[in-house]
PDB file of C-alpha atoms and ligand atoms in Angstrom:
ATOM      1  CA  UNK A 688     104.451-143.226-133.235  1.00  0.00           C
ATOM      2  CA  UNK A 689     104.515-140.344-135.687  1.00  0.00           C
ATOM      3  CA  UNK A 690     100.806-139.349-136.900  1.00  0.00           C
ATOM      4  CA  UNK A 691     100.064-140.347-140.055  1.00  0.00           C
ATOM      5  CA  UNK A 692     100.702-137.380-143.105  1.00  0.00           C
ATOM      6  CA  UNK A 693      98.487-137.858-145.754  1.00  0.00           C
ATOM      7  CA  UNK A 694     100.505-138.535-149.503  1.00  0.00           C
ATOM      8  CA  UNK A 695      99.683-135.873-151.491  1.00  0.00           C
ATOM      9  CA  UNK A 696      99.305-133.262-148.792  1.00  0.00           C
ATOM     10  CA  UNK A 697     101.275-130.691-150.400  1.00  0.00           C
ATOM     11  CA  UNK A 698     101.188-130.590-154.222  1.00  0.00           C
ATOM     12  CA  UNK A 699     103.674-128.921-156.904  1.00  0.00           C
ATOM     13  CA  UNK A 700     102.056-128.671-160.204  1.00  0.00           C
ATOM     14  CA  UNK A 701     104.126-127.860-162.998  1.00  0.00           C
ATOM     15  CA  UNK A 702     103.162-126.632-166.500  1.00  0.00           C
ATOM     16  CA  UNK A 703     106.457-128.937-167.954  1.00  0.00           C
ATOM     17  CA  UNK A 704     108.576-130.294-166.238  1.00  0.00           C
ATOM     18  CA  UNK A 705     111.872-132.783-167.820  1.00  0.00           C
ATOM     19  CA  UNK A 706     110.590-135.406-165.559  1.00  0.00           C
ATOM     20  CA  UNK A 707     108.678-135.594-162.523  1.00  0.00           C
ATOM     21  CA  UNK A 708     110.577-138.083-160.928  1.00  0.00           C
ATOM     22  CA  UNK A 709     113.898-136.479-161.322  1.00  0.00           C
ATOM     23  CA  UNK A 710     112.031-132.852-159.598  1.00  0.00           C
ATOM     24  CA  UNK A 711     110.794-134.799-157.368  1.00  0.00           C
ATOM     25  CA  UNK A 712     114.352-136.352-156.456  1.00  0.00           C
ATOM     26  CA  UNK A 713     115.930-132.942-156.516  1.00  0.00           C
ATOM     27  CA  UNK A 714     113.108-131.943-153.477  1.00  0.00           C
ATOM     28  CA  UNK A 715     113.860-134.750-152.109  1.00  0.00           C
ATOM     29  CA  UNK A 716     117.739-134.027-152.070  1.00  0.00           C
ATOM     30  CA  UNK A 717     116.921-130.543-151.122  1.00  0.00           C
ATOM     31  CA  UNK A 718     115.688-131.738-147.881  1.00  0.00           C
ATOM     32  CA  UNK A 719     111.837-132.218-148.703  1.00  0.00           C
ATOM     33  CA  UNK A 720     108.937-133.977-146.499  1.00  0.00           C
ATOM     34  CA  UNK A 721     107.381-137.608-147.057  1.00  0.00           C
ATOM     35  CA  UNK A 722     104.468-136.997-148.619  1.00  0.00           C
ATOM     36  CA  UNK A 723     104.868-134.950-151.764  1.00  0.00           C
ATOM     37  CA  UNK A 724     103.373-135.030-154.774  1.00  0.00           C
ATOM     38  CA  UNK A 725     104.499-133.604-158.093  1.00  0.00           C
ATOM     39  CA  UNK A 726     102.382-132.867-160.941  1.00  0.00           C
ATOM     40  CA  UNK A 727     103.114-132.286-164.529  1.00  0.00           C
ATOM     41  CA  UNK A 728     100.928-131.269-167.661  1.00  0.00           C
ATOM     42  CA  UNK A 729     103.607-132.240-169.911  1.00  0.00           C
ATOM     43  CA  UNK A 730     107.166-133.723-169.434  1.00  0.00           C
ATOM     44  CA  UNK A 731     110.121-133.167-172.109  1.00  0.00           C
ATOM     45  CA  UNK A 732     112.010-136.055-170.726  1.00  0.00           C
ATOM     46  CA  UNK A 733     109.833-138.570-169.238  1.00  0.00           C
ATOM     47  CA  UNK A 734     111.584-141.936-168.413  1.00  0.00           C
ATOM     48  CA  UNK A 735     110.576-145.339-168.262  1.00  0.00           C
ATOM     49  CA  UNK A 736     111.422-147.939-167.323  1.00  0.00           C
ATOM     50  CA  UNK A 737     114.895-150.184-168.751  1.00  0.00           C
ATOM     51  CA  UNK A 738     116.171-146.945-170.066  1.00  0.00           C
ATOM     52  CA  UNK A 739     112.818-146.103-172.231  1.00  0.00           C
ATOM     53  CA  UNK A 740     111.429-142.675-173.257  1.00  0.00           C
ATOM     54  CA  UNK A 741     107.657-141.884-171.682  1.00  0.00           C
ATOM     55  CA  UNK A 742     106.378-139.821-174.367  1.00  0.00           C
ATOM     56  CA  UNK A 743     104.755-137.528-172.273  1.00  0.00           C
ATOM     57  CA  UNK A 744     102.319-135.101-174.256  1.00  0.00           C
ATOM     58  CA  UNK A 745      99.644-133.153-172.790  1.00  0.00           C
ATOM     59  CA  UNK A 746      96.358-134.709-171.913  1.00  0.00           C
ATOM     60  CA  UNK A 747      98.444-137.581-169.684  1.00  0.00           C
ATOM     61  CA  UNK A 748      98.986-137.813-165.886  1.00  0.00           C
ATOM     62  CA  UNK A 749     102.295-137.455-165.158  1.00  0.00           C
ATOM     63  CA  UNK A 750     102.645-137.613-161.597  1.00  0.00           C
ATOM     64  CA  UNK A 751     105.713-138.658-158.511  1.00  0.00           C
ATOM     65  CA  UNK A 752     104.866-139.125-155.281  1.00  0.00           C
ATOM     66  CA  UNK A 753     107.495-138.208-152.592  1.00  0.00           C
ATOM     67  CA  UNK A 754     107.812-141.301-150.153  1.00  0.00           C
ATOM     68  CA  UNK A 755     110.128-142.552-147.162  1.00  0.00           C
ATOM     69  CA  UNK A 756     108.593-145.821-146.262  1.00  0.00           C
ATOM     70  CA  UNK A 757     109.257-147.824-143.155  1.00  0.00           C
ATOM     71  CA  UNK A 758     110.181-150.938-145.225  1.00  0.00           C
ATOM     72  CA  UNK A 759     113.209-152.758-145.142  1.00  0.00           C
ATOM     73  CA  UNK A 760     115.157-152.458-148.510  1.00  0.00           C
ATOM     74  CA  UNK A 761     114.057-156.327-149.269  1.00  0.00           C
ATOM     75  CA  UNK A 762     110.517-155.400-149.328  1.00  0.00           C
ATOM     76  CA  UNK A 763     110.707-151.970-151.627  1.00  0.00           C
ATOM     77  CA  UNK A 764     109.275-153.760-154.917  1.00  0.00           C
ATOM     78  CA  UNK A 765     105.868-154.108-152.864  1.00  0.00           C
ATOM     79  CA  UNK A 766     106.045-150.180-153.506  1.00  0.00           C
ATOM     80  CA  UNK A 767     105.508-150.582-157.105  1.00  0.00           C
ATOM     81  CA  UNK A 768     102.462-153.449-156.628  1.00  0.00           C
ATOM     82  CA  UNK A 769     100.657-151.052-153.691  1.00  0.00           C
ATOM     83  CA  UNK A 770     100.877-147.954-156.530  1.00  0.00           C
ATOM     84  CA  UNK A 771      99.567-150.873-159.350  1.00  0.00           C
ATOM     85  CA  UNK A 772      96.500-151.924-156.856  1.00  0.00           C
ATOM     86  CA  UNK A 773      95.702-148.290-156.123  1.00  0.00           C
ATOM     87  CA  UNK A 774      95.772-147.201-159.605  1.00  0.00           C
ATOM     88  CA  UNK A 775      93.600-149.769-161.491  1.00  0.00           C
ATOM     89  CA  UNK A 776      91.278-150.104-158.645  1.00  0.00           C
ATOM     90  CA  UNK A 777      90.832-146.091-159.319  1.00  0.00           C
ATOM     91  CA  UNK A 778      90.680-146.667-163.116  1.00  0.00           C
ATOM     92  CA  UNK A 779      88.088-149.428-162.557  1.00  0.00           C
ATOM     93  CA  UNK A 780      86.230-147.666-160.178  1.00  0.00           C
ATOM     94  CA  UNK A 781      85.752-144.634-162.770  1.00  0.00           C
ATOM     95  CA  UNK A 782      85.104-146.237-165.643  1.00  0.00           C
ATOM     96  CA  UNK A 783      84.019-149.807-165.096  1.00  0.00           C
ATOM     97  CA  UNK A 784      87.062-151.032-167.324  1.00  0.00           C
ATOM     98  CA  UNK A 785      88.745-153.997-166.404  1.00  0.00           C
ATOM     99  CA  UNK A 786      92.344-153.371-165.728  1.00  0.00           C
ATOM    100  CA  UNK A 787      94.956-155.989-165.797  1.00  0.00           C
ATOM    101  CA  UNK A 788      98.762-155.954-164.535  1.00  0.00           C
ATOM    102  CA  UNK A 789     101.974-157.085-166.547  1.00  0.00           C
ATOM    103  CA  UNK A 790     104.710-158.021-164.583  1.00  0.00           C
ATOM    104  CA  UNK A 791     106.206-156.241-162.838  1.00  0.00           C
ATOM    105  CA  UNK A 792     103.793-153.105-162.809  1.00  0.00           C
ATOM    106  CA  UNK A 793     102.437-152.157-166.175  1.00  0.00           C
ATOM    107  CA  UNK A 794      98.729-151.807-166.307  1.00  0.00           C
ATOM    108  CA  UNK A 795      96.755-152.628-169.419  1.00  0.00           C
ATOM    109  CA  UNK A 796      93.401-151.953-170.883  1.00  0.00           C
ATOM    110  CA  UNK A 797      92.301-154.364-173.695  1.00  0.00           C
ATOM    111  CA  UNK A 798      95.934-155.568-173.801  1.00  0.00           C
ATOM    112  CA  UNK A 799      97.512-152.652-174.350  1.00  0.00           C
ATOM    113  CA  UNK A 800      99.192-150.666-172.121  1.00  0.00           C
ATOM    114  CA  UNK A 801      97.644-147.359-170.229  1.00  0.00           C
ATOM    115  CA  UNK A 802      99.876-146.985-166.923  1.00  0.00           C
ATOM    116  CA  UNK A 803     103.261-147.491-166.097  1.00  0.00           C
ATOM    117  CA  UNK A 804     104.696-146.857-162.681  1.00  0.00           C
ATOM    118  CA  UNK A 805     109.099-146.354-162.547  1.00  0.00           C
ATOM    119  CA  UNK A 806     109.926-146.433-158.883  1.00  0.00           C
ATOM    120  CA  UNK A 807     113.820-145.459-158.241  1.00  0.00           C
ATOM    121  CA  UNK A 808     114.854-145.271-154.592  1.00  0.00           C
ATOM    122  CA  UNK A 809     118.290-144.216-152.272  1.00  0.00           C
ATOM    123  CA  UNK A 810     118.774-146.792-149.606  1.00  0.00           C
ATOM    124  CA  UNK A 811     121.772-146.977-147.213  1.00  0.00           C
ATOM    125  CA  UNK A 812     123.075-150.275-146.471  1.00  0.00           C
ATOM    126  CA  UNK A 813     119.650-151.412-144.812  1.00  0.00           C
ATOM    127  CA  UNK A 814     117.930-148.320-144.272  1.00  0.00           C
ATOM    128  CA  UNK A 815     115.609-146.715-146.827  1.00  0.00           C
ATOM    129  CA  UNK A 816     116.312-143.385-148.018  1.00  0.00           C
ATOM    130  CA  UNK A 817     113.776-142.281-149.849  1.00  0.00           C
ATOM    131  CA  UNK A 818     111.722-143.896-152.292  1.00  0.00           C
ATOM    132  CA  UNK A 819     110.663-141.813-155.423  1.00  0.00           C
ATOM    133  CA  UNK A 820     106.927-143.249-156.781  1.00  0.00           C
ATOM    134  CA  UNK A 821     106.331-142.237-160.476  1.00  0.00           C
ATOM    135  CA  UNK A 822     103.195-142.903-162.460  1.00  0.00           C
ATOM    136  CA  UNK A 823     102.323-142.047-166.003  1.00  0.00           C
ATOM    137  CA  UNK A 824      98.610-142.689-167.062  1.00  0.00           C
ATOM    138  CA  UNK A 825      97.384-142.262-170.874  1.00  0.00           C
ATOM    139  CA  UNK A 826      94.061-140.569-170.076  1.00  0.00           C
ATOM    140  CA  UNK A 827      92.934-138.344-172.642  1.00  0.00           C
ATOM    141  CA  UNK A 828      96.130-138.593-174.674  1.00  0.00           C
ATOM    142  CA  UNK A 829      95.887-138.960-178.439  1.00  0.00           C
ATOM    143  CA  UNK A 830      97.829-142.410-179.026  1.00  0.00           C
ATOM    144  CA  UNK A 831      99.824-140.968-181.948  1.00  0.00           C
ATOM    145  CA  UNK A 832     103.564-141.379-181.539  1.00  0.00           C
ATOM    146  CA  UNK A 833     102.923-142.803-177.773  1.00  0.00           C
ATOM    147  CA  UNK A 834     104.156-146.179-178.846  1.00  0.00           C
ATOM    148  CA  UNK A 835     107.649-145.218-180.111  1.00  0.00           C
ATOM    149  CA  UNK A 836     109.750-146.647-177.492  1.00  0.00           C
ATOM    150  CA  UNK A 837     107.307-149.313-175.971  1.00  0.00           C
ATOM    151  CA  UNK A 838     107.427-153.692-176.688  1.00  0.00           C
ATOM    152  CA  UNK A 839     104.146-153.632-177.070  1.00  0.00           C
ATOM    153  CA  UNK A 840     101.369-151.336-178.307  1.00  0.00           C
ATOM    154  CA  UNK A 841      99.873-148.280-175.640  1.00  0.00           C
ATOM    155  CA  UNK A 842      96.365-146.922-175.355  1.00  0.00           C
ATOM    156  CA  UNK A 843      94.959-144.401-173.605  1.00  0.00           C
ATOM    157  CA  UNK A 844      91.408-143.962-171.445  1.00  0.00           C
ATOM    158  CA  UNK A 845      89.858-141.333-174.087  1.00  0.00           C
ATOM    159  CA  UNK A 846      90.581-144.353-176.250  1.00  0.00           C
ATOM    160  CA  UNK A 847      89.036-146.944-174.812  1.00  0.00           C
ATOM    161  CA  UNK A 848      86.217-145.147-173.630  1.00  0.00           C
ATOM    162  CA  UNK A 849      85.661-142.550-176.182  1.00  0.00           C
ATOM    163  CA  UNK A 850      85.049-140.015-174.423  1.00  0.00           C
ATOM    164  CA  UNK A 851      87.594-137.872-172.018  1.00  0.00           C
ATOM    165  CA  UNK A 852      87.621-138.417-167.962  1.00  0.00           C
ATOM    166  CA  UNK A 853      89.242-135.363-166.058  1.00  0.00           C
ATOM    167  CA  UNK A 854      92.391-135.664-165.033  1.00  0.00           C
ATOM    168  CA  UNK A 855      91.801-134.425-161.619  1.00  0.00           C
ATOM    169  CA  UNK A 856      89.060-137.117-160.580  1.00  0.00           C
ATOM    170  CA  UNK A 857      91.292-139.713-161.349  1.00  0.00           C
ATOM    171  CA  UNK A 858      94.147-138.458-159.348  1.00  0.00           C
ATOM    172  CA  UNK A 859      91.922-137.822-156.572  1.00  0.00           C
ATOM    173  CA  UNK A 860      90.810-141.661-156.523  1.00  0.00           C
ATOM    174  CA  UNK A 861      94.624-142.728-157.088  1.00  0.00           C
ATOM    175  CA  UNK A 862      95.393-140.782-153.972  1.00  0.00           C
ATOM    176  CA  UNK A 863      92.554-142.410-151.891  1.00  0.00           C
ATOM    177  CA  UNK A 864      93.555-145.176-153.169  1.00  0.00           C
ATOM    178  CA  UNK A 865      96.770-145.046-152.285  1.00  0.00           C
ATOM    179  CA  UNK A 866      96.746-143.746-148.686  1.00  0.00           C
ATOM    180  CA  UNK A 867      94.573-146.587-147.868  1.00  0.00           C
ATOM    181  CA  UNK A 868      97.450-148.960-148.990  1.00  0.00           C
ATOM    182  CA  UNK A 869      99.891-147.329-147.960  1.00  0.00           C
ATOM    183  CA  UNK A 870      98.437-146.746-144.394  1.00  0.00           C
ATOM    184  CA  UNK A 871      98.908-150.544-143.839  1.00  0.00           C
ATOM    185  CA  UNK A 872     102.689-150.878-143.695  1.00  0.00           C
ATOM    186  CA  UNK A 873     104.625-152.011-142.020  1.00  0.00           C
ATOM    187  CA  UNK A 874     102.242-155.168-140.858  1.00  0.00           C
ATOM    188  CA  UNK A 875      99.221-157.685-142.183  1.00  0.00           C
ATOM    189  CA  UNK A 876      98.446-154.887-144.411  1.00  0.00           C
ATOM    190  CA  UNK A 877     100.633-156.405-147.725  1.00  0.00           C
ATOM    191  CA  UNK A 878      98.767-159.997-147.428  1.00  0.00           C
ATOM    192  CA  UNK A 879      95.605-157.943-149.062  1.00  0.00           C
ATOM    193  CA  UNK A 880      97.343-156.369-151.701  1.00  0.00           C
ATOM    194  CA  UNK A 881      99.266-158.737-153.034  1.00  0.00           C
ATOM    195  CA  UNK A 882      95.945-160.418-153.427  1.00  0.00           C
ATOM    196  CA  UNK A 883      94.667-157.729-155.245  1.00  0.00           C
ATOM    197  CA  UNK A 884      97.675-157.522-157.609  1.00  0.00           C
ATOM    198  CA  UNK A 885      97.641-161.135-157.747  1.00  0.00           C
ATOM    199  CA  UNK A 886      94.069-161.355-158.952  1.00  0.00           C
ATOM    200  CA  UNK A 887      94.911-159.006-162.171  1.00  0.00           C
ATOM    201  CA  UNK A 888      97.740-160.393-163.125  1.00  0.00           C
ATOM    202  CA  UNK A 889      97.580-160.418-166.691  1.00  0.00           C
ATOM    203  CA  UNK A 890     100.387-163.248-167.974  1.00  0.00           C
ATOM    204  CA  UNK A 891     102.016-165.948-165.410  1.00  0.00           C
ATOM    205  CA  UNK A 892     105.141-166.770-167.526  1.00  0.00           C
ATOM    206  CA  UNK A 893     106.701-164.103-165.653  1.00  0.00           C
ATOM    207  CA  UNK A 894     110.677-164.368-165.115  1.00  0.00           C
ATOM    208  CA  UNK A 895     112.121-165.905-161.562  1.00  0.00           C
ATOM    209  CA  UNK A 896     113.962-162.697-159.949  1.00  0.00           C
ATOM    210  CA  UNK A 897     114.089-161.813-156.496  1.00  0.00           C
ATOM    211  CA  UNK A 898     111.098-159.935-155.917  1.00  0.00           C
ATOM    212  CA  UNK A 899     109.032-162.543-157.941  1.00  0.00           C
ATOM    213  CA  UNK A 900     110.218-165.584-155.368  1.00  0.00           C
ATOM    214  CA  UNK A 901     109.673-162.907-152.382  1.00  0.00           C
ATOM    215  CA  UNK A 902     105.925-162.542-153.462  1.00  0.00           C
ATOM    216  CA  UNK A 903     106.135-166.374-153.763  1.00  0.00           C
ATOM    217  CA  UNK A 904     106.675-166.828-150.124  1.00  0.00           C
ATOM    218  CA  UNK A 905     103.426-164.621-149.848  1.00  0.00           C
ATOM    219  CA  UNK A 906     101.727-166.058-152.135  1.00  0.00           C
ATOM    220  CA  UNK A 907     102.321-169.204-151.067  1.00  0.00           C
ATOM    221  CA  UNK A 908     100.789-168.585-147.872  1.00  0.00           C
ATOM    222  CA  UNK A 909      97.383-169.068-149.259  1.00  0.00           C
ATOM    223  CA  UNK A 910      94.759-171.660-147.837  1.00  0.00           C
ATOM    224  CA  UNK A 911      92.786-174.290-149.003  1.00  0.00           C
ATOM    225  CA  UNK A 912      90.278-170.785-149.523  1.00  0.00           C
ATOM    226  CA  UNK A 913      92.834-169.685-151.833  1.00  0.00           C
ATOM    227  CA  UNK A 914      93.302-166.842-148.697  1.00  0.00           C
ATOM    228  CA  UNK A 915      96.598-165.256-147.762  1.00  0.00           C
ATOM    229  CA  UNK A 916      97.623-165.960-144.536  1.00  0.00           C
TER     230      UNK A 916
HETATM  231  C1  BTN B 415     107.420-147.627-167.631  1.00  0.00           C
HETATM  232  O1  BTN B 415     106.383-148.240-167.874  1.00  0.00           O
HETATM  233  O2  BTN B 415     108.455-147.843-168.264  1.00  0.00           O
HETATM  234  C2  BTN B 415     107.394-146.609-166.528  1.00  0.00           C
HETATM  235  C3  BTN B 415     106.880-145.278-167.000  1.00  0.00           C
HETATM  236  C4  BTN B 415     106.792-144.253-165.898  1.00  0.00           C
HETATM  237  C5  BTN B 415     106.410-142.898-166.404  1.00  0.00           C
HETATM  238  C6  BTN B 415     106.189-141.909-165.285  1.00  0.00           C
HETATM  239  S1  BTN B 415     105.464-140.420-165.845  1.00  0.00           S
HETATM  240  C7  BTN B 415     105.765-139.674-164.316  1.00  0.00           C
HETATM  241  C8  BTN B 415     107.136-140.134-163.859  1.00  0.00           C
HETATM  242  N1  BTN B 415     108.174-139.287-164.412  1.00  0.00           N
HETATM  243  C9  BTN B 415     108.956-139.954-165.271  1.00  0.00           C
HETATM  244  O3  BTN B 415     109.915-139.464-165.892  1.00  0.00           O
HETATM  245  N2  BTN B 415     108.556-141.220-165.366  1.00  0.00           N
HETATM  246  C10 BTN B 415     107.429-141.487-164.505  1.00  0.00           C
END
């Protein structure tokens, strides 16, 4: 078995960047290493999700993490739940905020919306490419002009909290965060964090798609403890 590589091993931090997922893609293309992690202050073309701008000014995380899982392509939406987990258990454990998910993987503070995570992947036939993990946190961003191109209305931590947490800290606790997730795949290792995600969940009239009746079959694993199996 290859030794585990820590995520985040080698960072590229970039002053501005278009978007950090597509660099990240173009590394990736280029012949780059699991484990990656590109770093923006500002991006000119952030994406979202469903076609949507990120408005990406400075004073945001703006990060994408390089990744080549050993998942089978039916299981690469977990991706985007292990990324929510780690996240808002990093946001909670700074700030003592309580952090709740939308379906499928925003994260909101107070209802509003603080984090979203786009994850865009290559697979071949059944085989996993790559997997490109991108994550865009409103931390010390002035909300002005940040809800343009969202449904609902955005926030940021500086916002909530009044008061501004450096970015560095919280991607250090996002990366913790992370590795310890993402240690546990393949394996038993999913049953906990779907619990975790499941526990946040902010809304349950959430629509019936494929990864939604996949995490069923998890989720419906639990017993009589309300424990997945
Ligand atoms: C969404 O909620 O629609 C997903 C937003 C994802 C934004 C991040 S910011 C870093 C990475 N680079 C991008 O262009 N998008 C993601």
């Amino acid at each position: 078995m290859k030794p585990y590589r820590e995520i985040g091993h080698k960072i590229i931090w970039l002053e501005e960047v278009d978007s950090t997922n597509n660099y990240a893609r173009k590394l990736i293309e280029n012949g780059e290493e699991e484990g990656a992690l590109v770093l923006a202050r500002k991006q000119t073309q952030g994406r979202g999700r469903e076609g949507r701008n990120w408005i990406s000014p400075e004073g945001g995380l703006y990060m994408s993490l390089v990744l080549k899982p050993p998942l089978p392509v039916k299981e690469l939406s977990l991706m985007t739940l292990l990324t929510a987990v780690a996240v808002l258990e990093a946001i909670e454990d700074l700030t003592l905020l309580k952090c709740q998910v939308k379906w499928p993987n925003d994260l909101l503070l107070e209802g509003k919306k603080v984090c979203g995570i786009l994850t865009e992947s290559k697979v071949m036939g059944e085989a996993v490419e790559y997997v490109v993990v991108g994550i865009g946190i409103n931390v010390n961003s002035s909300i002005e002009g940040l809800n343009a191109d969202l449904p609902y209305p955005a926030t940021s931590l500086k916002e909530i909290l009044g008061f501004e947490i450096e970015n560095s800290i919280l991607l250090k606790e996002i990366m913790q965060n992370f590795n310890k997730y993402y240690k546990l795949i393949p394996g038993e290792g999913w049953s906990a964090i779907l619990k975790k995600w499941k526990e946040r969940i902010y809304q349950t009239d959430i629509e019936i798609g494929e990864p939604i009746i996949y995490l069923q079959n998890y989720l419906s694993m639990e017993n009589e403890e309300g424990e997945l199996a």
